[in-house]
Coordinates of N, CA, C and O in Angstrom, one line a residue:
M1 N 0.8 -1.2 0.0 CA 0.0 0.0 0.0 C 0.9 1.3 0.0 O 0.6 2.2 -0.7
N2 N 1.9 1.2 0.8 CA 2.8 2.4 0.9 C 3.5 2.6 -0.4 O 3.8 3.7 -0.8
N3 N 3.9 1.5 -1.0 CA 4.6 1.6 -2.3 C 3.7 2.2 -3.4 O 4.2 3.0 -4.2
N4 N 2.4 1.9 -3.4 CA 1.4 2.4 -4.3 C 1.3 3.9 -4.2 O 1.2 4.6 -5.2
S5 N 1.2 4.4 -3.0 CA 1.1 5.9 -2.8 C 2.3 6.6 -3.2 O 2.3 7.7 -3.8
N6 N 3.5 6.0 -3.0 CA 4.7 6.6 -3.5 C 4.8 6.7 -5.1 O 5.2 7.6 -5.7
N7 N 4.3 5.6 -5.7 CA 4.2 5.6 -7.2 C 3.3 6.7 -7.7 O 3.5 7.3 -8.7
Q8 N 2.1 6.8 -7.0 CA 1.2 7.9 -7.4 C 1.8 9.3 -7.3 O 1.6 10.1 -8.2
K9 N 2.5 9.5 -6.2 CA 3.2 10.8 -6.1 C 4.2 11.0 -7.2 O 4.3 12.1 -7.8
N10 N 5.0 10.0 -7.5 CA 6.0 10.1 -8.6 C 5.3 10.3 -9.9 O 5.8 11.1 -10.7
N11 N 4.2 9.6 -10.2 CA 3.5 9.8 -11.4 C 3.0 11.3 -11.5 O 3.0 11.9 -12.6
K12 N 2.4 11.8 -10.4 CA 1.9 13.1 -10.4 C 3.0 14.1 -10.7 O 2.9 15.1 -11.4
L13 N 4.1 14.0 -10.0 CA 5.3 14.9 -10.2 C 5.8 14.8 -11.6 O 6.0 15.8 -12.3
S14 N 5.8 13.6 -12.2 CA 6.3 13.5 -13.5 C 5.4 14.1 -14.5 O 5.8 14.6 -15.5
S15 N 4.0 14.0 -14.3 CA 3.1 14.6 -15.2 C 3.1 16.1 -15.1 O 3.0 16.8 -16.2
E16 N 3.3 16.6 -13.9 CA 3.5 18.1 -13.8 C 4.8 18.6 -14.5 O 4.8 19.6 -15.2
K17 N 5.8 17.8 -14.3 CA 7.1 18.2 -14.9 C 7.0 18.0 -16.4 O 7.5 18.9 -17.1
Y18 N 6.3 17.0 -16.9 CA 6.1 16.8 -18.3 C 5.3 18.0 -18.9 O 5.7 18.5 -20.0
A19 N 4.3 18.5 -18.2 CA 3.5 19.6 -18.7 C 4.4 20.9 -18.8 O 4.3 21.7 -19.7
Y20 N 5.2 21.1 -17.7 CA 6.1 22.2 -17.7 C 7.1 22.2 -18.9 O 7.3 23.2 -19.6
L21 N 7.7 21.0 -19.0 CA 8.7 20.9 -20.1 C 8.1 21.0 -21.5 O 8.7 21.5 -22.4
K22 N 6.8 20.5 -21.6 CA 6.1 20.6 -22.9 C 5.9 22.1 -23.2 O 6.1 22.6 -24.4
A23 N 5.4 22.8 -22.2 CA 5.1 24.3 -22.4 C 6.4 25.0 -22.7 O 6.4 25.9 -23.6
E24 N 7.5 24.7 -22.1 CA 8.8 25.3 -22.3 C 9.3 25.0 -23.7 O 9.9 25.8 -24.4
A25 N 9.0 23.8 -24.2 CA 9.5 23.4 -25.5 C 8.7 24.1 -26.6 O 9.3 24.4 -27.6
E26 N 7.4 24.4 -26.3 CA 6.6 25.1 -27.3 C 7.0 26.5 -27.4 O 6.9 27.2 -28.5
A27 N 7.3 27.1 -26.3 CA 7.7 28.6 -26.2 C 8.9 28.8 -25.3 O 8.7 29.1 -24.2
P28 N 10.1 28.5 -25.8 CA 11.3 28.6 -25.0 C 11.5 30.0 -24.5 O 11.4 31.0 -25.2
Y29 N 11.8 30.1 -23.2 CA 12.2 31.4 -22.6 C 11.1 32.4 -22.7 O 11.4 33.6 -22.8
K30 N 9.9 32.0 -22.6 CA 8.8 33.0 -22.8 C 8.8 34.0 -21.6 O 8.6 35.2 -21.9
G31 N 9.0 33.5 -20.4 CA 9.0 34.4 -19.3 C 10.1 35.5 -19.4 O 9.9 36.6 -19.1
L32 N 11.3 35.0 -19.8 CA 12.4 35.9 -20.0 C 12.1 36.9 -21.1 O 12.4 38.1 -20.9
R33 N 11.6 36.5 -22.2 CA 11.2 37.4 -23.3 C 10.3 38.5 -22.8 O 10.4 39.7 -23.1
K34 N 9.2 38.1 -22.0 CA 8.2 39.0 -21.6 C 8.9 40.0 -20.6 O 8.6 41.2 -20.6
F35 N 9.8 39.5 -19.7 CA 10.5 40.4 -18.8 C 11.3 41.4 -19.6 O 11.4 42.6 -19.2
I36 N 12.0 41.0 -20.6 CA 12.8 41.9 -21.4 C 11.9 42.9 -22.1 O 12.3 44.1 -22.2
Y37 N 10.8 42.5 -22.6 CA 9.9 43.5 -23.3 C 9.4 44.5 -22.3 O 9.3 45.7 -22.6
L38 N 9.1 44.1 -21.0 CA 8.7 45.1 -20.0 C 9.8 46.0 -19.6 O 9.6 47.2 -19.5
G39 N 11.0 45.5 -19.5 CA 12.2 46.3 -19.2 C 12.5 47.3 -20.2 O 12.7 48.5 -20.0
L40 N 12.5 46.9 -21.5 CA 12.8 47.8 -22.6 C 11.6 48.8 -22.8 O 11.9 50.0 -23.1
G41 N 10.4 48.4 -22.5 CA 9.3 49.3 -22.6 C 9.4 50.4 -21.5 O 9.1 51.6 -21.8
A42 N 9.7 50.0 -20.3 CA 9.9 50.9 -19.2 C 11.0 51.9 -19.5 O 10.9 53.1 -19.2
S43 N 12.1 51.4 -20.1 CA 13.2 52.2 -20.5 C 12.8 53.3 -21.5 O 13.2 54.4 -21.4
G44 N 12.0 52.8 -22.5 CA 11.5 53.7 -23.5 C 10.6 54.8 -22.9 O 10.6 56.0 -23.3
A45 N 9.8 54.4 -21.9 CA 8.9 55.3 -21.2 C 9.7 56.4 -20.5 O 9.3 57.6 -20.5
I46 N 10.7 56.0 -19.8 CA 11.5 56.9 -19.0 C 12.2 57.9 -20.0 O 12.2 59.1 -19.8
G47 N 12.8 57.3 -21.1 CA 13.4 58.2 -22.1 C 12.4 59.2 -22.7 O 12.7 60.3 -22.9
A48 N 11.2 58.7 -23.0 CA 10.2 59.6 -23.6 C 9.8 60.7 -22.7 O 9.7 61.9 -23.1
F49 N 9.7 60.4 -21.4 CA 9.4 61.4 -20.4 C 10.5 62.4 -20.3 O 10.2 63.6 -20.3
I50 N 11.8 62.0 -20.3 CA 12.9 62.9 -20.3 C 12.9 63.8 -21.5 O 13.1 65.1 -21.4
F51 N 12.8 63.2 -22.7 CA 12.8 64.0 -23.9 C 11.6 65.0 -24.0 O 11.8 66.1 -24.5
F52 N 10.5 64.5 -23.5 CA 9.3 65.4 -23.5 C 9.5 66.6 -22.6 O 9.2 67.7 -22.9
A53 N 10.1 66.3 -21.4 CA 10.4 67.4 -20.5 C 11.4 68.4 -21.1 O 11.3 69.6 -20.9
Q54 N 12.4 67.9 -21.8 CA 13.4 68.8 -22.5 C 12.7 69.6 -23.6 O 13.1 70.7 -23.8
L55 N 11.8 69.0 -24.3 CA 11.0 69.8 -25.3 C 10.2 70.9 -24.6 O 10.2 72.0 -25.2
L56 N 9.6 70.6 -23.5 CA 8.8 71.6 -22.8 C 9.7 72.7 -22.3 O 9.3 73.9 -22.3
A57 N 11.0 72.4 -22.0 CA 11.9 73.4 -21.5 C 12.5 74.2 -22.7 O 13.2 75.2 -22.5
G58 N 12.4 73.7 -23.9 CA 12.9 74.4 -25.1 C 14.4 74.1 -25.4 O 15.0 74.8 -26.1
K59 N 14.9 73.0 -24.9 CA 16.3 72.6 -25.1 C 16.4 71.8 -26.4 O 15.8 70.8 -26.5
N60 N 17.3 72.3 -27.3 CA 17.6 71.5 -28.5 C 16.4 70.8 -29.1 O 16.4 69.6 -29.2
I61 N 15.5 71.6 -29.5 CA 14.2 71.0 -30.0 C 14.3 70.1 -31.2 O 13.7 69.0 -31.2
S62 N 15.2 70.4 -32.1 CA 15.2 69.5 -33.3 C 15.7 68.1 -33.0 O 15.2 67.1 -33.5
D63 N 16.7 68.0 -32.1 CA 17.2 66.6 -31.7 C 16.2 65.9 -30.8 O 16.1 64.7 -30.9
N64 N 15.6 66.7 -29.9 CA 14.8 66.1 -28.9 C 13.5 65.5 -29.5 O 12.9 64.6 -29.0
I65 N 13.0 66.2 -30.5 CA 11.8 65.7 -31.2 C 12.1 64.3 -31.8 O 11.3 63.4 -31.7
Y66 N 13.2 64.2 -32.5 CA 13.6 62.9 -33.1 C 13.8 61.9 -32.0 O 13.3 60.7 -32.2
N67 N 14.5 62.2 -30.9 CA 14.7 61.2 -29.9 C 13.4 60.8 -29.2 O 13.2 59.7 -28.8
L68 N 12.4 61.8 -29.0 CA 11.1 61.4 -28.5 C 10.4 60.5 -29.3 O 9.8 59.5 -28.8
F69 N 10.4 60.7 -30.7 CA 9.8 59.7 -31.6 C 10.4 58.3 -31.5 O 9.7 57.3 -31.6
V70 N 11.7 58.3 -31.4 CA 12.4 57.0 -31.3 C 11.9 56.3 -30.0 O 11.6 55.1 -30.0
Q71 N 11.8 57.0 -28.9 CA 11.4 56.4 -27.6 C 9.9 55.9 -27.7 O 9.6 54.8 -27.2
I72 N 9.1 56.7 -28.4 CA 7.7 56.3 -28.5 C 7.6 55.1 -29.4 O 6.8 54.2 -29.2
T73 N 8.5 55.0 -30.4 CA 8.5 53.8 -31.3 C 8.9 52.6 -30.5 O 8.4 51.5 -30.7
V74 N 9.9 52.7 -29.7 CA 10.4 51.6 -28.8 C 9.2 51.1 -27.9 O 9.0 49.9 -27.8
I75 N 8.5 52.0 -27.3 CA 7.4 51.7 -26.5 C 6.3 50.9 -27.3 O 5.8 49.9 -26.9
A76 N 6.0 51.4 -28.5 CA 5.0 50.8 -29.3 C 5.4 49.4 -29.7 O 4.6 48.4 -29.7
I77 N 6.7 49.2 -30.1 CA 7.2 47.9 -30.5 C 7.1 46.9 -29.3 O 6.7 45.7 -29.4
M78 N 7.5 47.4 -28.1 CA 7.5 46.5 -26.9 C 6.1 46.1 -26.6 O 5.8 44.9 -26.2
V79 N 5.1 47.0 -26.7 CA 3.7 46.7 -26.4 C 3.2 45.7 -27.4 O 2.6 44.7 -27.1
F80 N 3.6 45.9 -28.7 CA 3.2 44.9 -29.7 C 3.8 43.5 -29.5 O 3.0 42.5 -29.5
L81 N 5.1 43.5 -29.1 CA 5.7 42.2 -28.9 C 5.1 41.5 -27.7 O 4.9 40.3 -27.7
Y82 N 4.9 42.2 -26.6 CA 4.3 41.7 -25.4 C 2.9 41.1 -25.7 O 2.6 40.0 -25.2
R83 N 2.1 41.8 -26.4 CA 0.7 41.3 -26.7 C 0.8 40.1 -27.7 O 0.0 39.2 -27.6
W84 N 1.7 40.2 -28.6 CA 1.9 39.1 -29.5 C 2.3 37.8 -28.8 O 1.9 36.7 -29.1
E85 N 3.2 38.0 -27.8 CA 3.6 36.8 -26.9 C 2.4 36.2 -26.2 O 2.3 35.0 -26.1
D86 N 1.5 37.1 -25.7 CA 0.3 36.5 -25.0 C -0.7 35.9 -26.0 O -1.4 35.0 -25.7
R87 N -0.7 36.5 -27.2 CA -1.7 35.9 -28.2 C -1.3 34.5 -28.7 O -2.1 33.7 -29.0
K88 N 0.0 34.2 -28.6 CA 0.5 32.9 -29.1 C -0.1 31.8 -28.3 O -0.3 30.7 -28.8
K89 N -0.3 32.0 -27.0 CA -0.8 30.9 -26.2 C -2.2 30.5 -26.4 O -2.7 29.5 -26.0
K90 N -3.0 31.4 -27.0 CA -4.4 31.2 -27.2 C -4.7 30.3 -28.3 O -4.2 29.9 -29.2

């Protein structure tokens, strides 16, 4: 009886491990990619805030407009990639 309960625990662990490994094989490093998207998106948001503040202050307007658009583009790409990553699992 005791042997049977140990086998059931081992089977349950192996099925959970199998499900995890299968999900990881279908989408390797998904969590890491989503973390990178969030980090780069946050970096773009901070940069956009800084360049927007410099535009409001009137500093080097021609360069700051370009840089602000680059940061907004980075944010848009990261939002798109993050949503695309979530859409893949459905």
